[in-house]
Short mmCIF file of C-alpha atoms in Angstrom, two decimals:
data_model
loop_
_atom_site.label_atom_id
_atom_site.label_comp_id
_atom_site.label_asym_id
_atom_site.label_seq_id
_atom_site.Cartn_x
_atom_site.Cartn_y
_atom_site.Cartn_z
CA MET A 1272 -6.77 6.79 -81.55
CA SER A 1273 -6.62 3.13 -80.58
CA GLY A 1274 -3.38 1.93 -79.02
CA LYS A 1275 -3.67 -1.67 -80.18
CA ASN A 1276 -1.87 -1.00 -83.47
CA LEU A 1277 1.01 1.01 -82.04
CA GLU A 1278 4.52 0.27 -83.25
CA LEU A 1279 7.92 1.36 -81.96
CA LEU A 1280 10.77 2.45 -84.20
CA LEU A 1281 14.05 2.75 -82.27
CA LEU A 1282 16.90 4.67 -83.92
CA HIS A 1283 20.37 4.29 -82.48
CA ALA A 1284 23.15 6.70 -81.57
CA LEU A 1285 26.67 6.93 -82.91
CA PRO A 1286 28.84 4.88 -82.80
CA LEU A 1287 26.51 2.03 -81.85
CA ASP A 1288 23.95 -0.09 -83.67
CA GLY A 1289 20.42 -1.34 -83.19
CA SER A 1290 21.49 -3.66 -80.38
CA MET A 1291 21.81 -0.68 -78.03
CA TRP A 1292 18.02 -1.00 -77.60
CA ALA A 1293 18.15 -4.48 -76.06
CA ASN A 1294 16.33 -3.26 -72.96
CA GLN A 1295 13.50 -1.64 -74.94
CA LEU A 1296 12.58 -4.45 -77.32
CA ASP A 1297 9.84 -5.87 -75.08
CA LEU A 1298 7.90 -2.64 -74.67
CA LEU A 1299 5.74 -3.49 -77.70
CA PRO A 1300 6.51 -7.14 -78.45
CA ARG A 1301 6.33 -8.10 -82.14
CA ALA A 1302 5.79 -4.44 -83.05
CA THR A 1303 9.23 -3.01 -82.34
CA TYR A 1304 11.96 -2.30 -84.89
CA ALA A 1305 15.56 -1.41 -84.05
CA PRO A 1306 17.50 -1.26 -87.32
CA THR A 1307 21.19 -0.52 -87.75
CA LEU A 1308 21.20 2.62 -89.85
CA TYR A 1309 24.63 2.83 -91.47
CA GLY A 1310 23.77 0.58 -94.39
CA PHE A 1311 20.76 2.69 -95.33
CA GLY A 1312 22.81 5.38 -97.07
CA ASP A 1313 25.08 8.38 -96.67
CA ARG A 1314 22.55 10.86 -95.28
CA VAL A 1315 20.21 10.98 -92.32
CA GLU A 1316 17.39 11.54 -94.82
CA ASP A 1317 18.27 8.21 -96.47
CA TRP A 1318 18.25 6.49 -93.10
CA ALA A 1319 14.80 7.87 -92.32
CA ALA A 1320 13.32 6.79 -95.63
CA GLU A 1321 14.58 3.22 -95.20
CA ALA A 1322 13.70 2.96 -91.51
CA LEU A 1323 10.17 4.11 -92.27
CA LYS A 1324 9.67 1.02 -94.44
CA LEU A 1325 9.88 -1.27 -91.39
CA PRO A 1326 6.67 -0.37 -89.48
CA ARG A 1327 3.54 -1.38 -91.33
CA GLY A 1328 0.94 0.93 -89.83
CA ASN A 1329 0.14 4.55 -89.13
CA GLN A 1330 0.64 4.71 -85.36
CA VAL A 1331 4.41 4.70 -85.01
CA ILE A 1332 6.21 5.99 -81.94
CA VAL A 1333 9.69 6.98 -83.09
CA VAL A 1334 12.44 6.98 -80.47
CA GLY A 1335 15.88 8.28 -81.36
CA CYS A 1336 19.10 8.77 -79.42
CA SER A 1337 21.60 11.42 -80.57
CA VAL A 1338 21.89 11.14 -84.38
CA GLY A 1339 19.03 8.65 -84.10
CA GLY A 1340 16.94 11.55 -82.80
CA SER A 1341 17.91 13.54 -85.88
CA CYS A 1342 16.74 10.58 -87.93
CA ALA A 1343 13.49 10.50 -85.94
CA LEU A 1344 12.83 14.13 -86.89
CA GLU A 1345 13.43 13.22 -90.53
CA VAL A 1346 10.91 10.40 -90.21
CA ALA A 1347 8.42 12.93 -88.86
CA ALA A 1348 9.23 15.26 -91.76
CA LEU A 1349 8.66 12.48 -94.30
CA ALA A 1350 5.44 11.04 -92.88
CA PRO A 1351 3.92 13.15 -90.08
CA GLU A 1352 0.60 11.37 -90.59
CA ARG A 1353 2.22 8.05 -89.58
CA VAL A 1354 4.10 9.28 -86.51
CA ALA A 1355 2.01 9.16 -83.34
CA GLY A 1356 4.73 10.53 -81.05
CA LEU A 1357 8.43 11.24 -80.71
CA VAL A 1358 10.98 10.53 -78.01
CA LEU A 1359 14.17 12.50 -78.62
CA ILE A 1360 17.14 11.51 -76.43
CA GLY A 1361 20.24 13.68 -76.35
CA THR A 1362 19.20 15.18 -79.68
CA LYS A 1363 20.03 18.51 -81.31
CA ALA A 1364 17.28 19.55 -83.70
CA ALA A 1365 19.42 22.41 -84.98
CA ARG A 1366 22.69 21.75 -86.76
CA ARG A 1367 25.66 24.03 -86.12
CA LEU A 1368 28.07 23.87 -89.02
CA ASP A 1369 31.54 22.85 -87.90
CA PRO A 1370 33.49 21.81 -91.02
CA ALA A 1371 36.81 21.78 -89.17
CA PHE A 1372 35.61 19.30 -86.57
CA HIS A 1373 33.86 17.27 -89.26
CA ALA A 1374 37.10 16.94 -91.24
CA MET A 1375 39.11 16.18 -88.10
CA ALA A 1376 36.67 13.49 -86.99
CA VAL A 1377 36.78 11.71 -90.33
CA GLN A 1378 40.58 11.96 -90.43
CA THR A 1379 40.88 10.58 -86.90
CA LEU A 1380 38.72 7.61 -87.75
CA ARG A 1381 40.54 6.81 -90.96
CA LYS A 1382 44.06 7.29 -89.64
CA GLN A 1383 43.80 6.26 -86.00
CA GLY A 1384 40.85 3.91 -85.96
CA LEU A 1385 37.84 3.15 -83.82
CA GLU A 1386 39.61 2.64 -80.52
CA VAL A 1387 41.16 6.11 -80.49
CA ALA A 1388 37.84 7.67 -81.49
CA TRP A 1389 36.08 5.74 -78.72
CA ARG A 1390 38.46 7.02 -76.06
CA GLU A 1391 38.37 10.58 -77.34
CA TRP A 1392 34.70 11.20 -78.10
CA TRP A 1393 32.27 8.49 -77.14
CA GLU A 1394 33.44 6.94 -73.88
CA PRO A 1395 33.51 10.38 -72.16
CA ALA A 1396 29.85 10.85 -73.12
CA PHE A 1397 28.85 8.29 -70.48
CA SER A 1398 28.21 9.50 -66.97
CA THR A 1399 31.01 8.97 -64.46
CA THR A 1400 28.44 6.94 -62.50
CA ALA A 1401 27.68 4.59 -65.40
CA SER A 1402 28.28 0.91 -64.82
CA PRO A 1403 31.66 -0.24 -66.20
CA ALA A 1404 29.87 -3.27 -67.63
CA ILE A 1405 27.53 -1.04 -69.65
CA ILE A 1406 30.41 1.05 -70.95
CA ALA A 1407 32.27 -2.12 -71.90
CA GLU A 1408 29.21 -3.41 -73.75
CA ALA A 1409 28.97 -0.14 -75.70
CA GLU A 1410 32.63 -0.45 -76.65
CA ARG A 1411 32.04 -4.01 -77.83
CA ILE A 1412 29.15 -2.81 -79.99
CA LEU A 1413 31.38 -0.15 -81.55
CA MET A 1414 34.32 -2.44 -82.17
CA ARG A 1415 32.23 -4.86 -84.23
CA GLN A 1416 31.17 -2.06 -86.61
CA PRO A 1417 33.05 -1.73 -89.90
CA LEU A 1418 35.16 1.43 -89.89
CA ASP A 1419 33.52 2.60 -93.10
CA ASP A 1420 30.08 2.36 -91.48
CA VAL A 1421 31.03 4.47 -88.48
CA THR A 1422 32.73 6.99 -90.77
CA ARG A 1423 29.55 7.13 -92.84
CA GLY A 1424 27.60 7.73 -89.66
CA VAL A 1425 29.86 10.61 -88.63
CA GLN A 1426 29.49 12.17 -92.06
CA ALA A 1427 25.72 11.75 -91.96
CA PHE A 1428 25.63 13.46 -88.56
CA HIS A 1429 27.67 16.43 -89.74
CA THR A 1430 25.70 16.89 -92.96
CA ARG A 1431 22.22 16.53 -91.49
CA GLN A 1432 19.68 19.32 -91.87
CA SER A 1433 18.49 21.59 -89.08
CA ARG A 1434 15.02 20.42 -88.13
CA ASP A 1435 13.75 23.05 -85.71
CA ASP A 1436 10.92 23.48 -88.20
CA VAL A 1437 9.81 19.89 -87.79
CA LEU A 1438 10.13 20.04 -84.01
CA SER A 1439 8.04 23.21 -83.81
CA THR A 1440 5.26 22.06 -86.17
CA PHE A 1441 4.91 18.37 -85.32
CA PRO A 1442 1.41 18.08 -83.81
CA GLY A 1443 1.88 14.99 -81.67
CA PRO A 1444 3.50 14.53 -78.25
CA VAL A 1445 7.27 15.04 -78.09
CA HIS A 1446 9.15 13.70 -75.08
CA VAL A 1447 12.61 15.24 -74.85
CA VAL A 1448 14.98 13.18 -72.70
CA THR A 1449 18.40 14.14 -71.39
CA GLY A 1450 20.76 12.58 -68.93
CA ALA A 1451 21.51 15.03 -66.13
CA ASP A 1452 25.23 14.58 -66.83
CA ASP A 1453 24.96 14.83 -70.62
CA VAL A 1454 26.67 17.77 -72.29
CA LEU A 1455 25.79 16.59 -75.82
CA PRO A 1456 23.58 18.65 -76.16
CA GLY A 1457 22.92 19.16 -72.45
CA LEU A 1458 20.07 20.35 -70.28
CA ALA A 1459 19.75 23.92 -71.60
CA THR A 1460 19.39 22.82 -75.22
CA SER A 1461 17.06 19.95 -74.34
CA SER A 1462 14.86 22.30 -72.31
CA LYS A 1463 14.61 24.75 -75.21
CA GLN A 1464 13.64 21.94 -77.55
CA ALA A 1465 10.88 20.74 -75.24
CA ASP A 1466 9.58 24.31 -75.14
CA LEU A 1467 9.78 24.61 -78.93
CA ALA A 1468 7.59 21.57 -79.52
CA GLN A 1469 3.84 22.16 -79.58
CA ASN A 1470 3.27 19.30 -77.16
CA GLY A 1471 6.70 18.97 -75.61
CA CYS A 1472 7.69 17.44 -72.29
CA LEU A 1473 11.18 17.41 -70.76
CA HIS A 1474 12.59 14.47 -68.78
CA VAL A 1475 15.92 14.76 -66.96
CA VAL A 1476 17.36 11.39 -65.96
CA PRO A 1477 19.65 11.66 -62.91
CA GLU A 1478 23.14 10.15 -62.81
CA CYS A 1479 23.04 9.55 -66.55
CA GLY A 1480 25.04 10.68 -69.55
CA HIS A 1481 24.34 10.67 -73.28
CA TYR A 1482 23.33 7.04 -73.78
CA VAL A 1483 20.15 6.88 -71.71
CA PRO A 1484 18.81 3.64 -73.29
CA MET A 1485 21.86 1.76 -72.01
CA GLU A 1486 22.76 3.73 -68.87
CA ARG A 1487 19.28 4.06 -67.34
CA PRO A 1488 16.98 1.74 -69.29
CA GLU A 1489 14.37 1.55 -66.55
CA ALA A 1490 13.92 5.33 -66.59
CA LEU A 1491 13.60 5.47 -70.37
CA ASN A 1492 11.22 2.53 -70.44
CA SER A 1493 8.96 4.35 -67.99
CA ILE A 1494 8.91 7.40 -70.29
CA ILE A 1495 8.11 5.31 -73.36
CA ARG A 1496 5.35 3.43 -71.50
CA GLN A 1497 3.93 6.80 -70.45
CA LEU A 1498 3.81 7.86 -74.11
CA ILE A 1499 2.25 4.55 -75.18
CA ASP A 1500 -0.48 5.03 -72.57
CA GLN A 1501 -0.91 8.68 -73.60
CA ILE A 1502 -1.47 7.77 -77.25
CA ALA A 1503 -3.64 4.74 -76.46
CA MET A 1504 -6.12 6.78 -74.43
#
């Protein structure tokens, strides 16, 4: 498989948007796509179908963080012949139904707004060693999102399918990445997912929480370059 036609599809985490990938956009210049997913529909499956329209070829490396990783698995389910490799960051392939938390999360967003949700759920997902400037940038990204979009994202996350089946049958390389300080899903779950994949590899990024692309971009970029080189061989 020639590497010259490789493309990167970068799928963001909640509650952020495609700009969270600012430090990854130069890995494959002019062949990298980092869409904002909320406008693509109400389900992760809808997001995947729309995101898959952006790359033009059949050698796509799909990188997803958190719910973006769930979307990456849906992309692989839709078009496994087009996906050359996966990078799953802080991703849970399996969904555990939690209707009470789902309802509470939506209610919190609608009644108390983005700032309360940021303080309660998303800011604590950063490592305590994360740069204050990076955390502030993530908060700025959130606060420019329409409330309805973030609410749609939360609903899409809670109604996504379990995709252990895709993870276990996908034939290409799967690089599972977790921050050492991430508890969403955390090291144990990430390790099991790397083992479940046919060609899985686990990367643990030290002094890093849930948002690896922003907290430790140099570490993630090294992993993605490794995968690009692996596929291009």
